[in-house]
Amino acid sequence: MEVGQMQRQWVDYTKSLVFEGFLDGQFLQLQQLQDENNPDFVVEVVSLFFEDSERLLNDLTFALDQNGGVDFKKVDAHVHQLKGSSSSIGAQRVKNCCVAFRNFCEEQNTDACLRCLQQVKQEYCLAKNKLETLFRLEQQIMAAGGSIPMIELSF
Amino acid sequence: MYLINGKGSMSNSGADGVSDQFPAGLRVLVVDDDPTCLMILEKMLRTCLYQVTKCNRAEIALMLLRENKNGFDIVLSDVHMPDMDGFKLLEHIGLEMDLPVIMMSADDSKNVVMKGVTHGACDYLIKPVRIDSLKNIWQHVVRKKKNEWRDTEQSGSAEEGDRQLRASDDADYSSSANEGRQRNSKKRRDEDEDADERGDTSALKKPRVVWSVELHQQFVAAVDQIGIDKAVPKKILELMNVAGLTRENVASHLQKYRLYLRRLSGVSQHQNNSFLSQQDATFGSISSINDLQTLAAAGQLPAQSLATLQASGLGRSTAKAGVHMPLMDQRDLFSFENARLRFGEGQQQHLNSSKSINLLHGMRTNMEPKQLANLHQSTQSIANLNIRVNASTTQSNPLLTQMTQSQPKGQMLNENICLAPRLSTSFGQPNRSGICNGPLGRNGIVTNNVASAQNSSMLSFPMNQTPEMSISSFPLGSTPGISSITTKGSFQEEVTSGIKEDGGFVPSYDIFNELHHHKSHDWEITSPGLTYVASHPANPLQDNINVSPSFLVQQGFYPTQQTGLNRDPPLMSKALFSLGEGLEQGILQNADQHLNRVVHNSVRVKVERFPDESSQSNLSPEHYGQEDLLSALLKQVCPFFLPKDPILYTLYSLSIIINQICSVFLAARRR
């Protein structure tokens, strides 16, 4: 596959992710921050996000698994952080799940929280897969000597 | 935990960090426990050409700040952090280093944002933070430095004044007066030198006393004890008994405090704004729980939030010992007597009342004194009632309450009536060009030409509208707001009964009276709106007059349209009602306009005539007999002919009125 084709593919894929709500404008902003000085900025940030989120999801699972009584304050704190980081990188669907999650935390509804946790995990996995695909495509483009195109949010 | 020193030094920033390529090189400390956010923020700030230091623990941040007292210009901090609450960090920074702090959070709930405000954050960003928001954070640095500069200048001037007069026993009192003088001159110099100062402010930082919460509270307690009027720095210092606090510190702080109190008591809006920019930012560093803090924060916030903060600040200030109470009472007196209308917007009150007074003066030149005097009395109750009515009905409408608060003269009346919620749907702002478009538009009445004719003419709009209101309460086709009125059967009855009193103008207020049961403050307020009538150019009316007779003739043949009208003694309202009904049956909208114009114009004139014709000097709604005035008018014109048939009576009276209009204007023209 030649570079131009790959680039178009990359653009289309990114746009589709935005259309489907996996990513939002924040992600595109991050891409614009990337420049020659930091060519891997987006990848670095997203990797950081993956690490952080997995840690948070583990903490959440642990916190909600307490038979002795769930510490909703703690759960809420974790969810809040996940919400913050997912919104910072533009993982929109993850963020939306977190919003719903927080509401249930306020209500102290353990079952609903567990359901939300499942949902968040699912969304997170989806987002992770999509982003990894995107990065693979980017690597291919770079390897073929091309550059990552800029995307304007015009829709 | 990690800590990286920013490498993005693009500018030739020296030790002070505020360089020629300002705002580039601004030294930012960003604190966030989320590594993703931290990295993104750092990248964004670097892109803005700032010098970034990041850390993920609040304690480390504090340590960094303490080590390099002048090492940073601004701090960005997350709200939710595991080791220390972001607000606590904010307080520490405010007290110890007095740097501007911006809070960030994914939490956008109002109470959290409010907390940030009350704790003295100069801004609050919602995550995800966009780079555009970060581009402007330098303004907070500049603002703060500017205020600090002014503050140190003031302390300096206090010192000079003090040294001169230390000898005498009255030194304190006179020196504070001296300080005041010096401060004013200093202020002028400051404003001139601001541009130069900004570049050098950081290099010229003098060691200054930070007025912490406790310190300020001690100060206030001491002032309260002495009494605000008798408070002098020396006594305050003695009472406070704080080591290391100099008389000059107390003196400058006292000045600021006095200005703050003066502002609370409702000094003009303009002064308020200047206070905010100058004084409140410095006040901001004082405390987090003091009401001054709210005002300080308000200095950074848009002006409209000032009202709420002032209210809260005022609320708190009243809780303090007697010092503030007299000021509050003064404000009460100043403001509209009906206390429940007060919404703590003292600044607007004065602005409005002063404006309205000017308008009234303008009006006078057009009127003959006698007429004006008569009108004054008659219009007072009218205006007042209307305003009260509007106020009571529109308390939820901030614009209205703002209007209704002040001593409503001139403009106020205009705007009040224009903004009457019953009629206006989308009417927002008082249109000073003289056209209340909302209700007018709806009724299809084009009196714009009238209004635009003169500046003074706009004041009559309220008058126009009120009769329209009463008239339009009749089913008049397409006007939407009216249906809400007409659905209230009682209202309609009131309208008719109201109108019957004196032909339409005053009764509209009677309607409100009946609806709202208020009969106080009858005579305090002038309505120059009525004065308009005399000065009104005759042309538009002549148009109406040309149209109306034929139209009236047309309307004369719709008696069958009356439904449910009780056959009371002939009342203009009945005729109008029937006319209205007739209109509803499909007369042209145009005809509507003309009729309404006729009616309201006639009504307007009617009011003007009252002072001339009625023997009463006090026109009070309660005194109006049911048909006194109208029949008085008719009898005056032709005592022998008084049709009994309601329709004919109405038509007859209308024609009389129109006749009167013509004569009045002709007479006015002749003069």
PDB file of C-alpha atoms in Angstrom, chain B residues 110-241:
ATOM      1  CA  LYS B 110     -21.482  25.050  40.534  1.00  0.00           C
ATOM      2  CA  ASN B 111     -20.682  24.603  44.170  1.00  0.00           C
ATOM      3  CA  VAL B 112     -17.186  23.458  43.434  1.00  0.00           C
ATOM      4  CA  VAL B 113     -16.609  26.380  41.157  1.00  0.00           C
ATOM      5  CA  MET B 114     -18.020  28.639  43.845  1.00  0.00           C
ATOM      6  CA  LYS B 115     -15.630  27.139  46.311  1.00  0.00           C
ATOM      7  CA  GLY B 116     -12.809  28.034  44.028  1.00  0.00           C
ATOM      8  CA  VAL B 117     -14.049  31.572  43.845  1.00  0.00           C
ATOM      9  CA  THR B 118     -14.446  31.958  47.568  1.00  0.00           C
ATOM     10  CA  HIS B 119     -11.047  30.505  48.230  1.00  0.00           C
ATOM     11  CA  GLY B 120      -9.540  33.121  46.021  1.00  0.00           C
ATOM     12  CA  ALA B 121      -8.755  31.290  42.836  1.00  0.00           C
ATOM     13  CA  CYS B 122      -8.384  33.745  40.055  1.00  0.00           C
ATOM     14  CA  ASP B 123      -9.850  31.321  37.552  1.00  0.00           C
ATOM     15  CA  TYR B 124     -11.436  27.921  37.283  1.00  0.00           C
ATOM     16  CA  LEU B 125     -10.919  25.726  34.235  1.00  0.00           C
ATOM     17  CA  ILE B 126     -13.061  22.723  33.429  1.00  0.00           C
ATOM     18  CA  LYS B 127     -11.283  19.668  32.132  1.00  0.00           C
ATOM     19  CA  PRO B 128     -10.574  18.809  29.454  1.00  0.00           C
ATOM     20  CA  VAL B 129      -8.529  21.950  29.349  1.00  0.00           C
ATOM     21  CA  ARG B 130      -8.154  23.451  25.955  1.00  0.00           C
ATOM     22  CA  ILE B 131      -5.029  25.205  24.868  1.00  0.00           C
ATOM     23  CA  ASP B 132      -7.013  28.361  24.210  1.00  0.00           C
ATOM     24  CA  SER B 133      -7.865  28.610  27.883  1.00  0.00           C
ATOM     25  CA  LEU B 134      -4.227  28.323  28.760  1.00  0.00           C
ATOM     26  CA  LYS B 135      -3.124  30.962  26.333  1.00  0.00           C
ATOM     27  CA  ASN B 136      -4.729  33.661  28.420  1.00  0.00           C
ATOM     28  CA  ILE B 137      -3.614  32.778  31.892  1.00  0.00           C
ATOM     29  CA  TRP B 138      -0.965  35.473  31.782  1.00  0.00           C
ATOM     30  CA  GLN B 139      -3.666  38.084  32.311  1.00  0.00           C
ATOM     31  CA  HIS B 140      -4.036  36.937  35.892  1.00  0.00           C
ATOM     32  CA  VAL B 141      -0.386  37.479  36.504  1.00  0.00           C
ATOM     33  CA  VAL B 142      -0.455  40.958  35.109  1.00  0.00           C
ATOM     34  CA  ARG B 143      -3.549  41.882  36.986  1.00  0.00           C
ATOM     35  CA  LYS B 144      -2.187  40.724  40.244  1.00  0.00           C
ATOM     36  CA  LYS B 145       1.117  42.459  39.764  1.00  0.00           C
ATOM     37  CA  LYS B 146      -0.610  45.643  38.821  1.00  0.00           C
ATOM     38  CA  ASN B 147      -2.592  45.601  42.013  1.00  0.00           C
ATOM     39  CA  GLU B 148       0.399  44.769  44.080  1.00  0.00           C
ATOM     40  CA  TRP B 149       2.246  47.670  42.620  1.00  0.00           C
ATOM     41  CA  ARG B 150      -0.516  50.000  43.516  1.00  0.00           C
ATOM     42  CA  ASP B 151      -0.682  48.569  46.940  1.00  0.00           C
ATOM     43  CA  THR B 152       2.994  49.008  47.645  1.00  0.00           C
ATOM     44  CA  GLU B 153       2.808  52.528  46.351  1.00  0.00           C
ATOM     45  CA  GLN B 154       0.051  53.276  48.749  1.00  0.00           C
ATOM     46  CA  SER B 155       1.954  51.850  51.655  1.00  0.00           C
ATOM     47  CA  GLY B 156       4.877  53.973  50.614  1.00  0.00           C
ATOM     48  CA  SER B 157       2.829  57.114  50.556  1.00  0.00           C
ATOM     49  CA  ALA B 158       1.452  56.267  53.939  1.00  0.00           C
ATOM     50  CA  GLU B 159       4.917  56.130  55.288  1.00  0.00           C
ATOM     51  CA  GLU B 160       5.813  59.530  53.957  1.00  0.00           C
ATOM     52  CA  GLY B 161       2.719  61.129  55.322  1.00  0.00           C
ATOM     53  CA  ASP B 162       3.300  59.585  58.655  1.00  0.00           C
ATOM     54  CA  ARG B 163       6.842  60.759  59.020  1.00  0.00           C
ATOM     55  CA  GLN B 164       5.811  64.304  58.413  1.00  0.00           C
ATOM     56  CA  LEU B 165       3.251  64.417  61.133  1.00  0.00           C
ATOM     57  CA  ARG B 166       4.518  62.074  63.714  1.00  0.00           C
ATOM     58  CA  ALA B 167       5.161  64.857  66.161  1.00  0.00           C
ATOM     59  CA  SER B 168       1.665  65.937  66.902  1.00  0.00           C
ATOM     60  CA  ASP B 169      -0.820  64.050  68.960  1.00  0.00           C
ATOM     61  CA  ASP B 170      -3.400  64.232  66.286  1.00  0.00           C
ATOM     62  CA  ALA B 171      -0.911  62.719  63.929  1.00  0.00           C
ATOM     63  CA  ASP B 172      -2.939  59.649  63.273  1.00  0.00           C
ATOM     64  CA  TYR B 173      -6.107  61.299  62.254  1.00  0.00           C
ATOM     65  CA  SER B 174      -4.557  63.979  60.153  1.00  0.00           C
ATOM     66  CA  SER B 175      -2.070  61.636  58.641  1.00  0.00           C
ATOM     67  CA  SER B 176      -4.771  59.390  57.442  1.00  0.00           C
ATOM     68  CA  ALA B 177      -6.305  62.400  55.824  1.00  0.00           C
ATOM     69  CA  ASN B 178      -2.927  63.215  54.463  1.00  0.00           C
ATOM     70  CA  GLU B 179      -2.589  59.718  53.195  1.00  0.00           C
ATOM     71  CA  GLY B 180      -5.853  60.129  51.457  1.00  0.00           C
ATOM     72  CA  ARG B 181      -4.587  63.173  49.638  1.00  0.00           C
ATOM     73  CA  GLN B 182      -1.299  61.587  48.858  1.00  0.00           C
ATOM     74  CA  ARG B 183      -2.999  58.479  47.744  1.00  0.00           C
ATOM     75  CA  ASN B 184      -5.089  60.364  45.265  1.00  0.00           C
ATOM     76  CA  SER B 185      -2.105  62.038  43.777  1.00  0.00           C
ATOM     77  CA  LYS B 186      -0.261  58.782  43.839  1.00  0.00           C
ATOM     78  CA  LYS B 187      -3.084  57.134  42.087  1.00  0.00           C
ATOM     79  CA  ARG B 188      -2.902  59.578  39.257  1.00  0.00           C
ATOM     80  CA  ARG B 189       0.770  59.003  38.948  1.00  0.00           C
ATOM     81  CA  ASP B 190       0.249  55.310  39.084  1.00  0.00           C
ATOM     82  CA  GLU B 191      -2.143  55.349  36.210  1.00  0.00           C
ATOM     83  CA  ASP B 192       0.298  57.271  34.143  1.00  0.00           C
ATOM     84  CA  GLU B 193       3.144  54.991  34.888  1.00  0.00           C
ATOM     85  CA  ASP B 194       1.291  51.749  34.602  1.00  0.00           C
ATOM     86  CA  ALA B 195       2.675  50.836  31.256  1.00  0.00           C
ATOM     87  CA  ASP B 196       6.228  51.237  32.459  1.00  0.00           C
ATOM     88  CA  GLU B 197       5.557  49.571  35.732  1.00  0.00           C
ATOM     89  CA  ARG B 198       4.255  46.392  34.318  1.00  0.00           C
ATOM     90  CA  GLY B 199       7.576  45.361  32.961  1.00  0.00           C
ATOM     91  CA  ASP B 200       9.401  45.987  36.185  1.00  0.00           C
ATOM     92  CA  THR B 201       6.883  45.093  38.819  1.00  0.00           C
ATOM     93  CA  SER B 202       8.440  41.872  39.863  1.00  0.00           C
ATOM     94  CA  ALA B 203      11.827  43.460  40.381  1.00  0.00           C
ATOM     95  CA  LEU B 204      10.309  46.124  42.601  1.00  0.00           C
ATOM     96  CA  LYS B 205       8.456  43.901  45.020  1.00  0.00           C
ATOM     97  CA  LYS B 206       8.803  45.259  48.496  1.00  0.00           C
ATOM     98  CA  PRO B 207       8.301  43.006  51.448  1.00  0.00           C
ATOM     99  CA  ARG B 208       4.670  43.420  52.281  1.00  0.00           C
ATOM    100  CA  VAL B 209       2.439  42.237  55.039  1.00  0.00           C
ATOM    101  CA  VAL B 210       0.067  39.579  53.929  1.00  0.00           C
ATOM    102  CA  TRP B 211      -3.300  40.196  55.435  1.00  0.00           C
ATOM    103  CA  SER B 212      -4.272  36.702  56.386  1.00  0.00           C
ATOM    104  CA  VAL B 213      -7.686  35.651  57.523  1.00  0.00           C
ATOM    105  CA  GLU B 214      -6.893  35.936  61.182  1.00  0.00           C
ATOM    106  CA  LEU B 215      -5.085  39.198  60.783  1.00  0.00           C
ATOM    107  CA  HIS B 216      -7.906  40.771  58.898  1.00  0.00           C
ATOM    108  CA  GLN B 217     -10.412  39.508  61.396  1.00  0.00           C
ATOM    109  CA  GLN B 218      -8.398  41.055  64.163  1.00  0.00           C
ATOM    110  CA  PHE B 219      -8.314  44.247  62.191  1.00  0.00           C
ATOM    111  CA  VAL B 220     -12.047  44.268  61.679  1.00  0.00           C
ATOM    112  CA  ALA B 221     -12.663  43.479  65.320  1.00  0.00           C
ATOM    113  CA  ALA B 222     -10.482  46.367  66.335  1.00  0.00           C
ATOM    114  CA  VAL B 223     -12.228  48.704  63.917  1.00  0.00           C
ATOM    115  CA  ASP B 224     -15.611  47.614  65.155  1.00  0.00           C
ATOM    116  CA  GLN B 225     -14.549  48.192  68.663  1.00  0.00           C
ATOM    117  CA  ILE B 226     -13.363  51.691  68.020  1.00  0.00           C
ATOM    118  CA  GLY B 227     -16.080  52.513  65.566  1.00  0.00           C
ATOM    119  CA  ILE B 228     -15.469  52.917  61.861  1.00  0.00           C
ATOM    120  CA  ASP B 229     -15.701  56.671  61.986  1.00  0.00           C
ATOM    121  CA  LYS B 230     -13.279  57.043  64.784  1.00  0.00           C
ATOM    122  CA  ALA B 231     -10.924  54.331  63.687  1.00  0.00           C
ATOM    123  CA  VAL B 232      -7.398  55.541  63.334  1.00  0.00           C
ATOM    124  CA  PRO B 233      -4.430  53.381  62.494  1.00  0.00           C
ATOM    125  CA  LYS B 234      -2.666  53.984  65.777  1.00  0.00           C
ATOM    126  CA  LYS B 235      -5.611  52.814  67.863  1.00  0.00           C
ATOM    127  CA  ILE B 236      -6.248  49.889  65.618  1.00  0.00           C
ATOM    128  CA  LEU B 237      -2.670  48.846  65.862  1.00  0.00           C
ATOM    129  CA  GLU B 238      -2.794  49.021  69.605  1.00  0.00           C
ATOM    130  CA  LEU B 239      -5.924  46.971  69.783  1.00  0.00           C
ATOM    131  CA  MET B 240      -4.673  44.397  67.366  1.00  0.00           C
ATOM    132  CA  ASN B 241      -1.430  44.021  69.248  1.00  0.00           C
TER     133      ASN B 241
END
